[in-house]
Structure formats: C-alpha cells, structure tokens
PDB file of C-alpha atoms in Angstrom:
ATOM      1  CA  UNK A  88      24.248 -84.777 -69.158  1.00 53.00           C
ATOM      2  CA  UNK A  89      26.337 -81.995 -67.289  1.00 67.00           C
ATOM      3  CA  UNK A  90      25.239 -82.573 -63.705  1.00 89.00           C
ATOM      4  CA  UNK A  91      26.256 -79.899 -61.874  1.00 92.00           C
ATOM      5  CA  UNK A  92      28.255 -77.144 -63.545  1.00 93.00           C
ATOM      6  CA  UNK A  93      30.453 -74.291 -62.053  1.00 94.00           C
ATOM      7  CA  UNK A  94      32.526 -70.909 -63.152  1.00 94.00           C
ATOM      8  CA  UNK A  95      34.949 -69.273 -63.322  1.00 95.00           C
ATOM      9  CA  UNK A  96      36.937 -72.291 -61.414  1.00 92.00           C
ATOM     10  CA  UNK A  97      39.479 -70.067 -60.319  1.00 94.00           C
ATOM     11  CA  UNK A  98      39.043 -66.026 -59.801  1.00 96.00           C
ATOM     12  CA  UNK A  99      41.192 -63.646 -57.421  1.00 97.00           C
ATOM     13  CA  UNK A 100      39.891 -60.177 -56.710  1.00 97.00           C
ATOM     14  CA  UNK A 101      40.281 -56.926 -55.113  1.00 97.00           C
ATOM     15  CA  UNK A 102      39.112 -56.302 -51.870  1.00 97.00           C
ATOM     16  CA  UNK A 103      36.403 -54.681 -51.971  1.00 97.00           C
ATOM     17  CA  UNK A 104      35.103 -56.091 -56.035  1.00 97.00           C
ATOM     18  CA  UNK A 105      31.961 -57.512 -56.543  1.00 96.00           C
ATOM     19  CA  UNK A 106      31.576 -61.186 -58.735  1.00 96.00           C
ATOM     20  CA  UNK A 107      29.088 -63.659 -59.389  1.00 97.00           C
ATOM     21  CA  UNK A 108      29.620 -67.142 -58.916  1.00 97.00           C
ATOM     22  CA  UNK A 109      27.536 -69.232 -61.394  1.00 97.00           C
ATOM     23  CA  UNK A 110      26.211 -72.398 -60.790  1.00 97.00           C
ATOM     24  CA  UNK A 111      23.567 -74.126 -62.728  1.00 97.00           C
ATOM     25  CA  UNK A 112      21.990 -77.860 -62.891  1.00 96.00           C
ATOM     26  CA  UNK A 113      20.357 -79.992 -66.076  1.00 94.00           C
ATOM     27  CA  UNK A 114      18.707 -82.779 -63.326  1.00 93.00           C
ATOM     28  CA  UNK A 115      15.750 -80.195 -61.909  1.00 92.00           C
ATOM     29  CA  UNK A 116      16.822 -80.302 -59.225  1.00 92.00           C
ATOM     30  CA  UNK A 117      14.414 -78.807 -56.573  1.00 91.00           C
ATOM     31  CA  UNK A 118      17.697 -77.705 -53.953  1.00 90.00           C
ATOM     32  CA  UNK A 119      20.449 -75.914 -54.672  1.00 93.00           C
ATOM     33  CA  UNK A 120      23.187 -74.720 -52.139  1.00 93.00           C
ATOM     34  CA  UNK A 121      26.430 -72.825 -51.938  1.00 96.00           C
ATOM     35  CA  UNK A 122      29.297 -74.078 -49.852  1.00 94.00           C
ATOM     36  CA  UNK A 123      32.457 -72.393 -48.588  1.00 95.00           C
ATOM     37  CA  UNK A 124      35.924 -74.579 -47.719  1.00 91.00           C
ATOM     38  CA  UNK A 125      38.545 -73.916 -45.446  1.00 90.00           C
ATOM     39  CA  UNK A 126      41.790 -75.443 -44.250  1.00 83.00           C
ATOM     40  CA  UNK A 127      41.326 -77.430 -41.056  1.00 80.00           C
ATOM     41  CA  UNK A 128      37.031 -76.651 -41.683  1.00 82.00           C
ATOM     42  CA  UNK A 129      34.021 -78.638 -43.081  1.00 82.00           C
ATOM     43  CA  UNK A 130      32.505 -77.458 -45.657  1.00 88.00           C
ATOM     44  CA  UNK A 131      29.788 -74.461 -44.666  1.00 91.00           C
ATOM     45  CA  UNK A 132      26.272 -73.402 -46.138  1.00 90.00           C
ATOM     46  CA  UNK A 133      25.982 -69.948 -47.310  1.00 95.00           C
ATOM     47  CA  UNK A 134      22.779 -70.026 -48.422  1.00 95.00           C
ATOM     48  CA  UNK A 135      20.263 -72.893 -50.093  1.00 92.00           C
ATOM     49  CA  UNK A 136      17.254 -72.913 -52.016  1.00 93.00           C
ATOM     50  CA  UNK A 137      14.623 -75.514 -52.266  1.00 89.00           C
ATOM     51  CA  UNK A 138      12.442 -74.174 -54.660  1.00 92.00           C
ATOM     52  CA  UNK A 139      12.651 -71.063 -57.771  1.00 94.00           C
ATOM     53  CA  UNK A 140      12.059 -68.210 -56.261  1.00 94.00           C
ATOM     54  CA  UNK A 141      12.778 -69.241 -53.121  1.00 94.00           C
ATOM     55  CA  UNK A 142      16.159 -68.754 -51.135  1.00 95.00           C
ATOM     56  CA  UNK A 143      16.968 -69.153 -47.265  1.00 92.00           C
ATOM     57  CA  UNK A 144      20.674 -68.540 -45.474  1.00 92.00           C
ATOM     58  CA  UNK A 145      22.608 -71.047 -44.212  1.00 89.00           C
ATOM     59  CA  UNK A 146      25.485 -71.087 -41.444  1.00 87.00           C
ATOM     60  CA  UNK A 147      28.004 -68.827 -42.935  1.00 93.00           C
ATOM     61  CA  UNK A 148      25.465 -65.321 -45.170  1.00 95.00           C
ATOM     62  CA  UNK A 149      27.259 -62.630 -44.621  1.00 95.00           C
ATOM     63  CA  UNK A 150      28.623 -61.069 -47.555  1.00 96.00           C
ATOM     64  CA  UNK A 151      27.057 -63.011 -49.743  1.00 97.00           C
ATOM     65  CA  UNK A 152      23.579 -62.699 -51.952  1.00 97.00           C
ATOM     66  CA  UNK A 153      21.730 -65.971 -53.695  1.00 97.00           C
ATOM     67  CA  UNK A 154      18.898 -64.945 -56.322  1.00 96.00           C
ATOM     68  CA  UNK A 155      17.571 -68.465 -57.430  1.00 97.00           C
ATOM     69  CA  UNK A 156      14.518 -67.942 -60.859  1.00 96.00           C
ATOM     70  CA  UNK A 157      14.655 -70.112 -62.573  1.00 97.00           C
ATOM     71  CA  UNK A 158      15.411 -73.930 -61.223  1.00 96.00           C
ATOM     72  CA  UNK A 159      18.676 -74.275 -62.861  1.00 97.00           C
ATOM     73  CA  UNK A 160      20.183 -71.411 -61.627  1.00 97.00           C
ATOM     74  CA  UNK A 161      22.002 -69.620 -58.578  1.00 98.00           C
ATOM     75  CA  UNK A 162      24.370 -67.483 -58.863  1.00 98.00           C
ATOM     76  CA  UNK A 163      26.423 -66.747 -55.533  1.00 98.00           C
ATOM     77  CA  UNK A 164      26.864 -63.137 -55.838  1.00 98.00           C
ATOM     78  CA  UNK A 165      29.773 -61.244 -52.888  1.00 97.00           C
ATOM     79  CA  UNK A 166      29.358 -57.754 -53.337  1.00 92.00           C
ATOM     80  CA  UNK A 167      32.368 -56.285 -51.720  1.00 96.00           C
ATOM     81  CA  UNK A 168      34.985 -59.128 -51.144  1.00 97.00           C
ATOM     82  CA  UNK A 169      37.268 -58.920 -48.252  1.00 97.00           C
ATOM     83  CA  UNK A 170      40.148 -61.430 -47.277  1.00 97.00           C
ATOM     84  CA  UNK A 171      37.928 -63.093 -45.185  1.00 96.00           C
ATOM     85  CA  UNK A 172      36.030 -65.039 -47.692  1.00 97.00           C
ATOM     86  CA  UNK A 173      39.057 -66.232 -49.575  1.00 97.00           C
ATOM     87  CA  UNK A 174      37.703 -69.815 -49.718  1.00 96.00           C
ATOM     88  CA  UNK A 175      36.961 -73.096 -52.531  1.00 93.00           C
ATOM     89  CA  UNK A 176      32.833 -72.473 -52.852  1.00 95.00           C
ATOM     90  CA  UNK A 177      30.848 -75.566 -54.403  1.00 94.00           C
ATOM     91  CA  UNK A 178      27.099 -75.803 -55.338  1.00 95.00           C
ATOM     92  CA  UNK A 179      25.327 -78.011 -54.748  1.00 93.00           C
ATOM     93  CA  UNK A 180      22.016 -80.125 -56.242  1.00 92.00           C
ATOM     94  CA  UNK A 181      19.513 -82.976 -54.803  1.00 87.00           C
ATOM     95  CA  UNK A 182      16.148 -83.496 -55.757  1.00 85.00           C
ATOM     96  CA  UNK A 183      13.527 -82.841 -52.386  1.00 77.00           C
ATOM     97  CA  UNK A 184      11.883 -86.241 -51.653  1.00 67.00           C
ATOM     98  CA  UNK A 185       9.022 -86.411 -49.721  1.00 62.00           C
ATOM     99  CA  UNK A 186       9.976 -86.327 -45.954  1.00 57.00           C
ATOM    100  CA  UNK A 187      12.286 -88.979 -45.092  1.00 51.00           C
ATOM    101  CA  UNK A 188      13.741 -89.655 -48.565  1.00 59.00           C
ATOM    102  CA  UNK A 189      16.840 -88.681 -48.769  1.00 60.00           C
ATOM    103  CA  UNK A 190      18.285 -88.466 -51.602  1.00 71.00           C
ATOM    104  CA  UNK A 191      22.282 -87.855 -53.538  1.00 78.00           C
ATOM    105  CA  UNK A 192      23.570 -84.503 -53.299  1.00 84.00           C
ATOM    106  CA  UNK A 193      26.017 -83.786 -56.508  1.00 89.00           C
ATOM    107  CA  UNK A 194      28.081 -81.187 -56.523  1.00 90.00           C
ATOM    108  CA  UNK A 195      29.966 -79.019 -59.270  1.00 90.00           C
ATOM    109  CA  UNK A 196      33.603 -78.960 -59.545  1.00 87.00           C
ATOM    110  CA  UNK A 197      34.581 -75.754 -57.360  1.00 91.00           C
ATOM    111  CA  UNK A 198      35.189 -72.193 -57.322  1.00 93.00           C
ATOM    112  CA  UNK A 199      39.079 -71.430 -56.003  1.00 93.00           C
ATOM    113  CA  UNK A 200      38.333 -67.968 -54.859  1.00 96.00           C
ATOM    114  CA  UNK A 201      41.629 -65.009 -54.051  1.00 97.00           C
ATOM    115  CA  UNK A 202      40.825 -61.630 -51.988  1.00 97.00           C
ATOM    116  CA  UNK A 203      43.952 -59.768 -52.293  1.00 97.00           C
TER     117      UNK A 203
ATOM    118  CA  UNK B  63      33.100 -78.218 -30.645  1.00 62.00           C
ATOM    119  CA  UNK B  64      32.346 -80.395 -34.134  1.00 81.00           C
ATOM    120  CA  UNK B  65      28.834 -82.208 -34.935  1.00 90.00           C
ATOM    121  CA  UNK B  66      31.176 -84.404 -37.450  1.00 93.00           C
ATOM    122  CA  UNK B  67      34.862 -85.479 -36.319  1.00 94.00           C
ATOM    123  CA  UNK B  68      36.492 -87.620 -38.475  1.00 96.00           C
ATOM    124  CA  UNK B  69      39.672 -89.997 -38.101  1.00 96.00           C
ATOM    125  CA  UNK B  70      42.540 -89.700 -39.060  1.00 96.00           C
ATOM    126  CA  UNK B  71      43.361 -86.321 -40.267  1.00 94.00           C
ATOM    127  CA  UNK B  72      45.205 -87.942 -42.497  1.00 95.00           C
ATOM    128  CA  UNK B  73      46.607 -91.430 -44.122  1.00 96.00           C
ATOM    129  CA  UNK B  74      49.526 -92.698 -46.167  1.00 97.00           C
ATOM    130  CA  UNK B  75      48.520 -96.252 -46.831  1.00 97.00           C
ATOM    131  CA  UNK B  76      50.178 -98.379 -48.923  1.00 97.00           C
ATOM    132  CA  UNK B  77      49.334-100.170 -51.878  1.00 97.00           C
ATOM    133  CA  UNK B  78      47.251-102.975 -51.774  1.00 97.00           C
ATOM    134  CA  UNK B  79      46.185-102.324 -47.588  1.00 97.00           C
ATOM    135  CA  UNK B  80      43.211-101.898 -45.872  1.00 97.00           C
ATOM    136  CA  UNK B  81      41.944 -99.003 -45.373  1.00 97.00           C
ATOM    137  CA  UNK B  82      39.097 -98.285 -42.789  1.00 98.00           C
ATOM    138  CA  UNK B  83      38.455 -93.879 -41.669  1.00 98.00           C
ATOM    139  CA  UNK B  84      35.963 -93.675 -39.750  1.00 98.00           C
ATOM    140  CA  UNK B  85      33.304 -90.824 -38.903  1.00 98.00           C
ATOM    141  CA  UNK B  86      31.235 -90.281 -35.591  1.00 97.00           C
ATOM    142  CA  UNK B  87      28.418 -87.864 -35.040  1.00 96.00           C
ATOM    143  CA  UNK B  88      26.608 -85.916 -32.435  1.00 94.00           C
ATOM    144  CA  UNK B  89      23.181 -85.013 -33.996  1.00 90.00           C
ATOM    145  CA  UNK B  90      20.378 -86.829 -35.015  1.00 90.00           C
ATOM    146  CA  UNK B  91      20.299 -87.152 -38.399  1.00 90.00           C
ATOM    147  CA  UNK B  92      17.922 -88.684 -41.210  1.00 85.00           C
ATOM    148  CA  UNK B  93      21.172 -89.724 -43.730  1.00 88.00           C
ATOM    149  CA  UNK B  94      25.041 -89.588 -43.211  1.00 92.00           C
ATOM    150  CA  UNK B  95      27.075 -89.124 -46.864  1.00 92.00           C
ATOM    151  CA  UNK B  96      30.379 -90.278 -48.158  1.00 95.00           C
ATOM    152  CA  UNK B  97      32.541 -87.787 -50.432  1.00 93.00           C
ATOM    153  CA  UNK B  98      35.577 -87.511 -52.529  1.00 92.00           C
ATOM    154  CA  UNK B  99      37.515 -85.038 -53.451  1.00 89.00           C
ATOM    155  CA  UNK B 100      39.670 -85.650 -55.644  1.00 82.00           C
ATOM    156  CA  UNK B 101      43.298 -83.886 -55.994  1.00 77.00           C
ATOM    157  CA  UNK B 102      41.419 -81.337 -58.542  1.00 72.00           C
ATOM    158  CA  UNK B 103      39.383 -79.802 -56.070  1.00 72.00           C
ATOM    159  CA  UNK B 104      35.576 -82.472 -57.113  1.00 79.00           C
ATOM    160  CA  UNK B 105      33.652 -83.987 -55.253  1.00 85.00           C
ATOM    161  CA  UNK B 106      31.479 -86.702 -55.912  1.00 85.00           C
ATOM    162  CA  UNK B 107      28.944 -87.930 -53.412  1.00 87.00           C
ATOM    163  CA  UNK B 108      29.935 -92.875 -53.259  1.00 91.00           C
ATOM    164  CA  UNK B 109      27.276 -93.411 -50.542  1.00 90.00           C
ATOM    165  CA  UNK B 110      24.600 -92.600 -49.208  1.00 89.00           C
ATOM    166  CA  UNK B 111      23.382 -94.121 -45.902  1.00 90.00           C
ATOM    167  CA  UNK B 112      20.995 -94.480 -43.108  1.00 89.00           C
ATOM    168  CA  UNK B 113      20.857 -97.699 -41.786  1.00 90.00           C
ATOM    169  CA  UNK B 114      23.185-100.625 -42.499  1.00 93.00           C
ATOM    170  CA  UNK B 115      25.940-101.324 -44.829  1.00 95.00           C
ATOM    171  CA  UNK B 116      26.388-100.494 -49.185  1.00 93.00           C
ATOM    172  CA  UNK B 117      29.390-101.887 -50.701  1.00 94.00           C
ATOM    173  CA  UNK B 118      30.500-100.234 -54.514  1.00 90.00           C
ATOM    174  CA  UNK B 119      33.654-102.394 -55.314  1.00 93.00           C
ATOM    175  CA  UNK B 120      36.306-101.700 -53.613  1.00 95.00           C
ATOM    176  CA  UNK B 121      34.470 -99.362 -51.527  1.00 95.00           C
ATOM    177  CA  UNK B 122      32.192-100.195 -47.560  1.00 96.00           C
ATOM    178  CA  UNK B 123      30.659 -97.736 -46.137  1.00 96.00           C
ATOM    179  CA  UNK B 124      28.573 -98.812 -42.847  1.00 97.00           C
ATOM    180  CA  UNK B 125      26.784 -97.214 -39.663  1.00 97.00           C
ATOM    181  CA  UNK B 126      25.480 -98.025 -36.323  1.00 96.00           C
ATOM    182  CA  UNK B 127      22.877 -95.966 -35.491  1.00 94.00           C
ATOM    183  CA  UNK B 128      23.079 -96.673 -32.057  1.00 94.00           C
ATOM    184  CA  UNK B 129      25.949 -95.403 -31.745  1.00 95.00           C
ATOM    185  CA  UNK B 130      25.821 -92.808 -33.879  1.00 96.00           C
ATOM    186  CA  UNK B 131      29.157 -93.823 -35.884  1.00 97.00           C
ATOM    187  CA  UNK B 132      29.714 -94.836 -38.882  1.00 98.00           C
ATOM    188  CA  UNK B 133      32.687 -96.315 -40.687  1.00 98.00           C
ATOM    189  CA  UNK B 134      34.295 -95.862 -44.746  1.00 98.00           C
ATOM    190  CA  UNK B 135      36.150 -99.160 -45.621  1.00 97.00           C
ATOM    191  CA  UNK B 136      38.331 -99.027 -48.795  1.00 97.00           C
ATOM    192  CA  UNK B 137      40.245-103.431 -49.672  1.00 96.00           C
ATOM    193  CA  UNK B 138      42.601-103.340 -51.905  1.00 95.00           C
ATOM    194  CA  UNK B 139      43.312-100.405 -51.787  1.00 96.00           C
ATOM    195  CA  UNK B 140      45.406 -98.469 -55.596  1.00 95.00           C
ATOM    196  CA  UNK B 141      47.406 -95.362 -55.549  1.00 95.00           C
ATOM    197  CA  UNK B 142      44.269 -93.709 -57.679  1.00 93.00           C
ATOM    198  CA  UNK B 143      41.974 -94.057 -54.728  1.00 94.00           C
ATOM    199  CA  UNK B 144      44.209 -91.268 -52.929  1.00 95.00           C
ATOM    200  CA  UNK B 145      42.454 -88.276 -52.174  1.00 94.00           C
ATOM    201  CA  UNK B 146      40.007 -86.812 -49.248  1.00 93.00           C
ATOM    202  CA  UNK B 147      37.319 -88.795 -48.338  1.00 95.00           C
ATOM    203  CA  UNK B 148      34.675 -86.540 -46.600  1.00 94.00           C
ATOM    204  CA  UNK B 149      31.973 -86.979 -44.044  1.00 95.00           C
ATOM    205  CA  UNK B 150      28.360 -85.739 -44.322  1.00 92.00           C
ATOM    206  CA  UNK B 151      25.562 -85.374 -41.934  1.00 91.00           C
ATOM    207  CA  UNK B 152      21.772 -84.726 -42.982  1.00 84.00           C
ATOM    208  CA  UNK B 153      20.225 -83.604 -40.022  1.00 82.00           C
ATOM    209  CA  UNK B 154      16.989 -84.766 -39.641  1.00 82.00           C
ATOM    210  CA  UNK B 155      15.752 -81.630 -38.178  1.00 77.00           C
ATOM    211  CA  UNK B 156      15.392 -79.996 -41.265  1.00 67.00           C
ATOM    212  CA  UNK B 157      17.998 -80.013 -44.776  1.00 64.00           C
ATOM    213  CA  UNK B 158      21.119 -78.685 -43.312  1.00 74.00           C
ATOM    214  CA  UNK B 159      24.113 -81.073 -44.035  1.00 80.00           C
ATOM    215  CA  UNK B 160      27.641 -80.656 -41.432  1.00 87.00           C
ATOM    216  CA  UNK B 161      30.273 -82.318 -42.445  1.00 91.00           C
ATOM    217  CA  UNK B 162      33.282 -83.928 -41.454  1.00 92.00           C
ATOM    218  CA  UNK B 163      37.227 -81.201 -41.919  1.00 91.00           C
ATOM    219  CA  UNK B 164      38.126 -84.928 -44.029  1.00 93.00           C
ATOM    220  CA  UNK B 165      40.319 -87.160 -44.489  1.00 95.00           C
ATOM    221  CA  UNK B 166      43.531 -87.196 -46.137  1.00 94.00           C
ATOM    222  CA  UNK B 167      44.810 -90.478 -47.705  1.00 96.00           C
ATOM    223  CA  UNK B 168      47.938 -91.155 -49.796  1.00 96.00           C
ATOM    224  CA  UNK B 169      48.145 -94.909 -51.596  1.00 96.00           C
ATOM    225  CA  UNK B 170      51.784 -95.511 -52.132  1.00 96.00           C
ATOM    226  CA  UNK B 171      52.936 -97.978 -54.544  1.00 95.00           C
TER     227      UNK B 171
END
C-alpha cells in the first residue's frame, strides 16, 4: 500500500532546463492534483485532474504542463524552468465521491526543486 | 487576503501542555481538513470534517460552520507532535481547496 508516490525527492535545475515530476497513486483515485508550497503562503493549486484524459488549470498554472493518460499517473512538466519555480511541490489524490460526499486527501512526500 | 487564516503562526509548548490551533475561513465550504506536515516534508491528513467534532487519540478537531471557524486541539502534547499543522477547506462551489499558511508547533521536552 504505497499510497501516493512522488519522485524525485530533490532536484536542482538550471534556468531553461526542462524536467518532469512524477506522481503515481495505487488507490484508483479519480482526482489528482499538484500544489506548490512557498514560504509564507499556503499550498497553491497548479493543475488538477478528475480522471484519465481530463485536466484543468488551478490557481498558478503558468509554466507547468500536465497530462493524465492513466488513472494512476499524473506527471507535472516544467518546460523551461525559471528561478520563480523554486518551491516544494506536492502531489495529492482522493476519490471523487457523489456530489456532496467528501473524501480524504492523500499527499505525496514532496519534491524540493531549486532552479538556479 | 487569504481565504483561510490560521493562528498562531508559531507555537512553542512544554511537553504535556494542551495546545489549540485555530482556523478561520471566509468562503463557503463543504469540508475542512487538518493536515500535518512533518519536519521531513511529508503531509498527512489528520481529519476531514464538515460539522461537529472528531477525535483521534490525543487529537481533537472541531468546526463551527456558522462562525466559519475550526480548532485543532492536542492534549498531553509530546515532542513527536512537533510539526506544521495546516488547515485546508474545500469550496462548496467546486473541487477547489484553499490552504492556510500553517502553524509551526514545537513541543519541548
């Protein structure tokens, strides 16, 4: 029972480099999301997905792409890294219940990304 | 202005003390979550509640929907409770979550 697995745990990039943060869950959750956590701010939603083939933008989507080709995986891509993307990134997943049925969120361990 | 405000931002307590962390929110919600972020960075969900009170061991979470306020209590605090506690609310108009900036708790032996 791995839950939500994020890789890598740490990453240093040069400005302009690209990379993909991986997120996988083994709970068959429909809803997956990516957040970034910055000092003095709450977690902010980057992108989310309510199922395979469906993605949508969150609060801070610029500079990030996502795809959801399977229920299990929800990778986050930085196409051209910028220092402003230095942050800690969290992936989360949860079941999508019927309307008004609220489900617990499960978080990955986080990825600490530094862009120099 | 943040949709979710937590207080205090930082809290230091002696082992054994009773601790309260407060969360106020300004949006209509369908559920409120209390999360714990360990010093290593991982986040775990402690509670999810939409009314009343829930208890899990030494942790108690309450919510008052009319006042848009929730509290997380820790009884008989222990150094292993040292972590950042984050309040998160789920908007009742969609899947959007709003997060507080967290309360950093240090429990001294």
